[in-house]
Amino acid sequence: MAGPGGFNADGLGYALDDRNFRVHQISGQNRTAELGRIPADQFLSDPGGLKTSTLVLVESTSGFQPDGIVNLGATRDSIEKIRHAWGIPSAFMAKLSKPGSLSCVVHSMEYATSSSEGHREKTALNMGFRWGKGHDSWVVVFGRYDLRIRTLRMVASSREVLGKSGLEGLLRETCISLQANPLVMFSLLFELCGRHVDNKTQRYDIRMSAIANSLEIADKDWALSWGIKSPESTVNLSKDIYQALDDTRWQHKASQQLVEIGERCSEIISAATRSGTCSNAPLSLVCEEINDILHRIRLNHHMLLYIERMLQSQFQLHQNLLANQEAKATGRIAVAGLETRCL
């Protein structure tokens, strides 16, 4: 399982059953697109079907197991059946699933050798990534993009990061763009990851401001105008500050890892466009979109660093206040003892 630090000690797990995953497809032609949803049991009876679909997406946005195991959103048998039907190499899946740091990027390129000209031609790109803080939030994505017919087959499993309502609404909004260029799905997933970082950053900023309110170092009128309230109890304020600081540090680390993952994915997609049958494909637009999203994530990365430093100073201030209170109490006890002896 992946612990709070995002270390995936045993590799990726699998869901206990297939009840939580949904299958979407996008098909169409000549700037028309149609979004459809397929029952899971029907899809699993022939995962290699849907030949005319530009995009087939298997998603699981619940994916929770006891002990918070990061998993692929379906059972081992189902994932293996999907992998085999889509032609995804087993070595690629082994790299994606191996133990180690939760956050990582893997890819492999497939080639065909031309008998007439004797050169290798790129035919398909397998790419995936996994990211998150650990047991409370994570995402695992992998897929195969056929460079010759420009189709994408993808699995996306997450807890918290992609939202609880699923991706159907997003797919409906971007249906035409995905039909024209299915690799846009990667930029959409990075957009959702970026929103997750943004929401976490705002939440931690409010948390830090609430602690400042408790320490009476914030403008109370300002805090009231923004609806920021102090913690209900200040008995364990040291614990509250430390927990806020710890959460912010892990999110700070995760946001930096997301930037690095996005940069690597952009490089991989860009390399796939340099030669071969996909040289004229509009994949550079996907790289541009990913880079724009990464710019916004970097801004949140800087904000998280600011919050972290503010919490460090709050923690030190609170410790100084406690030491001052203890010194005053000790002084009062000493004075009372002297007065008692004088009597």
Coordinates of C-alpha atoms in Angstrom, one line a residue:
M1 CA 0.0 0.0 0.0
A2 CA 1.0 3.6 -0.4
G3 CA 1.6 5.3 2.9
P4 CA 1.3 9.0 3.8
G5 CA 4.6 9.8 2.0
G6 CA 3.5 8.2 -1.2
F7 CA 5.8 5.2 -1.0
N8 CA 4.1 2.3 -2.7
A9 CA 5.7 -0.6 -0.8
D10 CA 3.9 -3.5 -2.4
G11 CA 3.2 -2.1 -5.9
L12 CA -0.2 -1.3 -7.2
G13 CA -3.2 -3.3 -6.0
Y14 CA -6.4 -4.3 -7.6
A15 CA -10.1 -3.6 -6.7
L16 CA -12.0 -6.3 -4.9
D17 CA -14.6 -6.4 -7.7
D18 CA -15.6 -4.6 -10.9
R19 CA -18.7 -2.9 -9.6
N20 CA -17.2 0.6 -9.5
F21 CA -15.8 1.0 -13.0
R22 CA -17.5 2.6 -15.9
V23 CA -16.7 2.3 -19.6
H24 CA -17.1 5.2 -22.1
Q25 CA -16.6 5.4 -25.8
I26 CA -16.4 8.3 -28.3
S27 CA -17.0 7.7 -32.0
G28 CA -17.8 9.7 -35.0
Q29 CA -16.3 11.4 -38.1
N30 CA -16.2 14.6 -40.0
R31 CA -16.3 16.8 -36.9
T32 CA -19.2 14.9 -35.4
A33 CA -18.8 13.0 -32.1
E34 CA -21.0 10.7 -30.1
L35 CA -20.4 9.7 -26.4
G36 CA -21.7 6.4 -25.3
R37 CA -21.5 4.3 -22.1
I38 CA -21.1 0.5 -22.2
P39 CA -22.1 -1.9 -19.4
A40 CA -19.0 -3.3 -17.7
D41 CA -20.0 -6.9 -18.2
Q42 CA -20.7 -6.3 -21.9
F43 CA -17.3 -4.6 -22.3
L44 CA -15.4 -7.3 -20.4
S45 CA -16.9 -10.0 -22.7
D46 CA -14.9 -8.5 -25.5
P47 CA -12.5 -5.7 -24.4
G48 CA -10.9 -5.6 -27.9
G49 CA -14.1 -4.7 -29.6
L50 CA -15.3 -1.1 -30.3
K51 CA -12.8 -1.0 -33.3
T52 CA -14.4 2.1 -34.7
S53 CA -14.3 4.1 -31.5
T54 CA -11.7 6.9 -31.3
L55 CA -11.6 6.8 -27.5
V56 CA -12.4 4.0 -25.1
L57 CA -12.0 5.0 -21.4
V58 CA -12.4 2.7 -18.4
E59 CA -12.7 4.8 -15.3
S60 CA -13.0 4.1 -11.6
T61 CA -13.3 7.1 -9.3
S62 CA -14.1 5.3 -6.1
G63 CA -11.3 2.7 -6.0
F64 CA -11.1 2.6 -2.2
Q65 CA -10.0 -0.5 -0.3
P66 CA -9.3 -1.2 3.3
D67 CA -5.9 0.2 4.3
G68 CA -6.1 2.7 1.4
I69 CA -4.4 0.5 -1.1
V70 CA -3.7 2.3 -4.4
N71 CA -5.3 0.2 -7.1
L72 CA -6.1 -0.1 -10.7
G73 CA -9.9 0.2 -10.2
A74 CA -10.7 -3.3 -11.4
T75 CA -9.9 -6.9 -10.5
R76 CA -6.6 -8.5 -11.6
D77 CA -8.4 -10.7 -14.1
S78 CA -10.2 -7.8 -15.7
I79 CA -7.1 -5.6 -15.9
E80 CA -5.1 -8.5 -17.5
K81 CA -7.9 -9.2 -20.0
I82 CA -8.1 -5.5 -20.9
R83 CA -4.3 -5.2 -21.2
H84 CA -4.1 -8.3 -23.5
A85 CA -7.0 -7.2 -25.7
W86 CA -5.6 -3.7 -26.2
G87 CA -2.1 -5.0 -27.0
I88 CA -0.4 -3.3 -24.1
P89 CA 2.9 -5.0 -23.3
S90 CA 3.2 -6.9 -20.1
A91 CA 6.6 -5.3 -19.4
F92 CA 5.0 -1.9 -19.5
M93 CA 2.4 -2.9 -16.9
A94 CA 5.1 -4.4 -14.8
K95 CA 6.9 -1.1 -14.7
L96 CA 3.7 0.8 -13.9
S97 CA 2.8 -1.5 -11.1
K98 CA 6.2 -2.1 -9.4
P99 CA 6.9 -1.1 -5.8
G100 CA 8.6 2.2 -5.1
S101 CA 7.6 5.9 -5.0
L102 CA 3.9 6.2 -5.8
S103 CA 4.6 9.1 -8.3
C104 CA 6.1 7.9 -11.6
V105 CA 5.8 8.0 -15.4
V106 CA 6.3 5.0 -17.6
H107 CA 6.1 4.7 -21.4
S108 CA 7.1 2.4 -24.3
M109 CA 7.1 2.9 -28.0
E110 CA 6.1 0.2 -30.5
Y111 CA 7.6 -0.1 -33.9
A112 CA 7.1 -1.9 -37.2
T113 CA 9.9 -2.5 -39.6
S114 CA 9.3 -1.7 -43.3
S115 CA 10.5 -4.6 -45.4
S116 CA 10.9 -2.4 -48.5
E117 CA 12.8 0.5 -47.0
G118 CA 14.3 -1.3 -43.9
H119 CA 13.6 1.4 -41.4
R120 CA 11.5 1.2 -38.2
E121 CA 8.2 3.1 -38.1
K122 CA 6.5 4.2 -34.9
T123 CA 3.2 2.5 -34.6
A124 CA 1.9 2.9 -31.0
L125 CA 2.7 4.8 -27.8
N126 CA 2.0 3.2 -24.4
M127 CA 2.1 5.8 -21.6
G128 CA 0.9 6.0 -18.0
F129 CA 1.5 7.7 -14.8
R130 CA 0.6 7.5 -11.1
W131 CA 0.5 10.4 -8.7
G132 CA -0.8 11.5 -5.3
K133 CA -0.1 12.0 -1.6
G134 CA -0.7 8.4 -0.8
H135 CA -3.5 6.6 0.9
D136 CA -5.9 9.5 1.0
S137 CA -5.6 10.8 -2.6
W138 CA -4.1 9.3 -5.8
V139 CA -4.6 8.7 -9.5
V140 CA -3.3 5.9 -11.8
V141 CA -3.6 6.3 -15.6
F142 CA -2.4 4.2 -18.4
G143 CA -3.3 3.7 -22.1
R144 CA -2.3 2.9 -25.6
Y145 CA -2.4 5.4 -28.5
D146 CA -2.3 3.9 -32.0
L147 CA -0.3 6.3 -34.1
R148 CA -1.5 5.0 -37.4
I149 CA -5.3 5.2 -36.9
R150 CA -5.1 7.8 -34.0
T151 CA -7.2 5.9 -31.4
L152 CA -6.7 5.9 -27.6
R153 CA -7.5 3.1 -25.2
M154 CA -7.2 4.2 -21.5
V155 CA -7.8 3.2 -17.9
A156 CA -8.0 5.8 -15.2
S157 CA -8.5 5.0 -11.5
S158 CA -8.4 7.4 -8.6
R159 CA -9.4 8.4 -5.1
E160 CA -10.4 12.0 -4.6
V161 CA -8.3 13.4 -7.5
L162 CA -10.7 13.0 -10.4
G163 CA -13.7 13.8 -8.3
K164 CA -16.5 11.5 -7.1
S165 CA -19.1 12.1 -9.9
G166 CA -17.0 10.6 -12.6
L167 CA -15.7 11.8 -15.9
E168 CA -18.9 11.6 -18.0
G169 CA -19.7 15.3 -17.7
L170 CA -16.2 16.3 -18.8
L171 CA -16.3 13.8 -21.7
R172 CA -19.6 15.2 -22.9
E173 CA -18.2 18.8 -22.8
T174 CA -15.0 17.9 -24.7
C175 CA -16.5 15.2 -27.0
I176 CA -15.7 16.9 -30.3
S177 CA -12.1 17.7 -29.2
L178 CA -11.5 14.2 -28.1
Q179 CA -12.9 12.8 -31.3
A180 CA -10.5 15.0 -33.3
N181 CA -7.5 14.3 -31.0
P182 CA -8.0 11.6 -28.3
L183 CA -4.6 12.4 -26.7
V184 CA -6.3 15.5 -25.4
M185 CA -7.5 13.1 -22.7
F186 CA -4.1 13.4 -21.0
S187 CA -4.3 17.2 -20.8
L188 CA -7.8 16.9 -19.4
L189 CA -6.6 14.5 -16.7
F190 CA -3.8 16.9 -15.8
E191 CA -6.3 19.7 -15.6
L192 CA -8.3 17.7 -13.0
C193 CA -5.0 17.0 -11.1
G194 CA -4.3 20.7 -11.2
R195 CA -7.8 21.5 -9.8
H196 CA -7.1 19.0 -7.0
V197 CA -3.9 20.8 -6.1
D198 CA -5.7 24.2 -6.3
N199 CA -8.5 23.1 -4.0
K200 CA -6.0 21.6 -1.5
T201 CA -3.9 24.8 -1.6
Q202 CA -7.0 27.0 -0.8
R203 CA -8.0 24.7 2.0
Y204 CA -4.6 24.8 3.6
D205 CA -4.5 28.6 3.3
I206 CA -7.8 28.9 5.2
R207 CA -6.5 26.4 7.8
M208 CA -3.3 28.5 8.3
S209 CA -5.4 31.7 8.6
A210 CA -7.7 30.0 11.2
I211 CA -4.7 29.1 13.3
A212 CA -3.4 32.7 13.0
N213 CA -6.8 33.8 14.3
S214 CA -6.4 31.5 17.3
L215 CA -3.0 32.9 18.0
E216 CA -4.5 36.4 17.8
I217 CA -1.9 37.5 15.2
A218 CA -4.5 38.0 12.4
D219 CA -6.9 40.9 11.8
K220 CA -10.1 39.6 13.3
D221 CA -12.3 41.8 11.1
W222 CA -10.5 40.5 8.0
A223 CA -10.9 36.9 9.2
L224 CA -14.6 37.5 9.9
S225 CA -15.2 39.0 6.5
W226 CA -13.8 35.9 4.8
G227 CA -15.7 33.5 7.2
I228 CA -12.5 32.2 8.8
K229 CA -13.1 30.8 12.2
S230 CA -10.7 29.8 14.9
P231 CA -10.5 26.1 15.8
E232 CA -13.2 25.1 18.3
S233 CA -10.6 24.2 20.9
T234 CA -7.1 25.6 21.4
V235 CA -6.2 22.9 23.9
N236 CA -4.3 20.9 21.3
L237 CA -3.2 23.9 19.2
S238 CA 0.3 22.6 18.9
K239 CA -1.0 19.3 17.5
D240 CA -3.3 21.2 15.1
I241 CA -0.4 23.4 13.8
Y242 CA 1.9 20.4 13.4
Q243 CA -0.8 18.4 11.5
A244 CA -1.4 21.4 9.2
L245 CA 2.3 21.8 8.6
D246 CA 2.7 18.1 7.9
D247 CA -0.2 18.0 5.4
T248 CA 1.0 21.1 3.7
R249 CA 4.6 19.6 3.3
W250 CA 3.3 16.5 1.7
Q251 CA 1.0 18.4 -0.7
H252 CA 4.0 20.7 -1.5
K253 CA 6.0 17.6 -2.4
A254 CA 3.1 16.1 -4.4
S255 CA 2.6 19.3 -6.4
Q256 CA 6.3 19.3 -7.4
Q257 CA 6.0 15.7 -8.4
L258 CA 3.0 16.5 -10.6
V259 CA 4.9 19.2 -12.4
E260 CA 7.7 16.8 -13.1
I261 CA 5.3 14.1 -14.3
G262 CA 3.6 16.6 -16.6
E263 CA 6.9 17.7 -18.0
R264 CA 7.9 14.1 -18.7
C265 CA 4.6 13.3 -20.4
S266 CA 4.8 16.4 -22.5
E267 CA 8.3 15.3 -23.6
I268 CA 7.1 11.8 -24.5
I269 CA 4.2 13.0 -26.5
S270 CA 6.4 15.5 -28.3
A271 CA 9.0 12.8 -29.1
A272 CA 6.2 10.7 -30.7
T273 CA 5.4 13.5 -33.2
R274 CA 9.0 14.0 -34.5
S275 CA 8.9 11.2 -37.1
G276 CA 6.7 8.4 -38.3
T277 CA 3.1 8.3 -39.3
C278 CA 2.0 10.7 -36.7
S279 CA 4.3 13.6 -37.7
N280 CA 1.3 15.7 -39.0
A281 CA -1.0 14.9 -36.1
P282 CA -1.9 17.9 -33.9
L283 CA -0.2 16.4 -30.9
S284 CA 1.8 19.5 -30.2
L285 CA -1.4 21.2 -29.1
V286 CA -1.7 18.6 -26.3
C287 CA 1.8 19.5 -25.1
E288 CA 0.9 23.2 -25.1
E289 CA -2.2 22.5 -23.0
I290 CA -0.2 20.4 -20.5
N291 CA 2.4 23.1 -20.2
D292 CA -0.2 25.8 -19.6
I293 CA -1.7 23.6 -16.8
L294 CA 1.8 23.0 -15.3
H295 CA 2.3 26.8 -15.1
R296 CA -0.8 27.1 -12.9
I297 CA 0.3 24.2 -10.8
R298 CA 3.7 25.9 -10.3
L299 CA 1.9 29.0 -8.9
N300 CA 0.2 26.8 -6.4
H301 CA 3.5 25.1 -5.6
H302 CA 4.9 28.5 -4.6
M303 CA 1.8 29.3 -2.5
L304 CA 2.1 25.9 -0.7
L305 CA 5.7 26.8 0.1
Y306 CA 4.5 30.2 1.6
I307 CA 1.9 28.4 3.7
E308 CA 4.5 25.9 4.9
R309 CA 6.8 28.7 6.1
M310 CA 3.9 30.6 7.7
L311 CA 2.9 27.5 9.6
Q312 CA 6.5 26.9 10.7
S313 CA 6.6 30.5 12.2
Q314 CA 3.2 29.9 13.8
F315 CA 4.5 26.7 15.4
Q316 CA 7.5 28.5 16.8
L317 CA 5.4 31.4 18.0
H318 CA 3.0 29.1 19.8
Q319 CA 5.9 27.2 21.5
N320 CA 7.3 30.6 22.7
L321 CA 3.9 31.6 24.1
L322 CA 3.7 28.3 25.9
A323 CA 7.2 28.7 27.3
N324 CA 6.4 32.2 28.4
Q325 CA 3.2 31.1 30.1
E326 CA 5.0 28.3 31.9
A327 CA 7.7 30.7 33.1
K328 CA 5.1 33.1 34.5
A329 CA 3.3 30.3 36.2
T330 CA 6.6 29.1 37.7
G331 CA 7.3 32.6 38.9
R332 CA 3.9 32.9 40.6
I333 CA 4.4 29.6 42.4
A334 CA 7.8 30.7 43.6
V335 CA 6.5 34.1 44.9
A336 CA 3.6 32.3 46.6
G337 CA 6.1 29.9 48.3
L338 CA 8.2 32.8 49.6
E339 CA 5.2 34.6 51.0
T340 CA 4.1 31.4 52.7
R341 CA 7.5 31.0 54.4
C342 CA 7.5 34.7 55.5
L343 CA 4.2 34.1 57.3

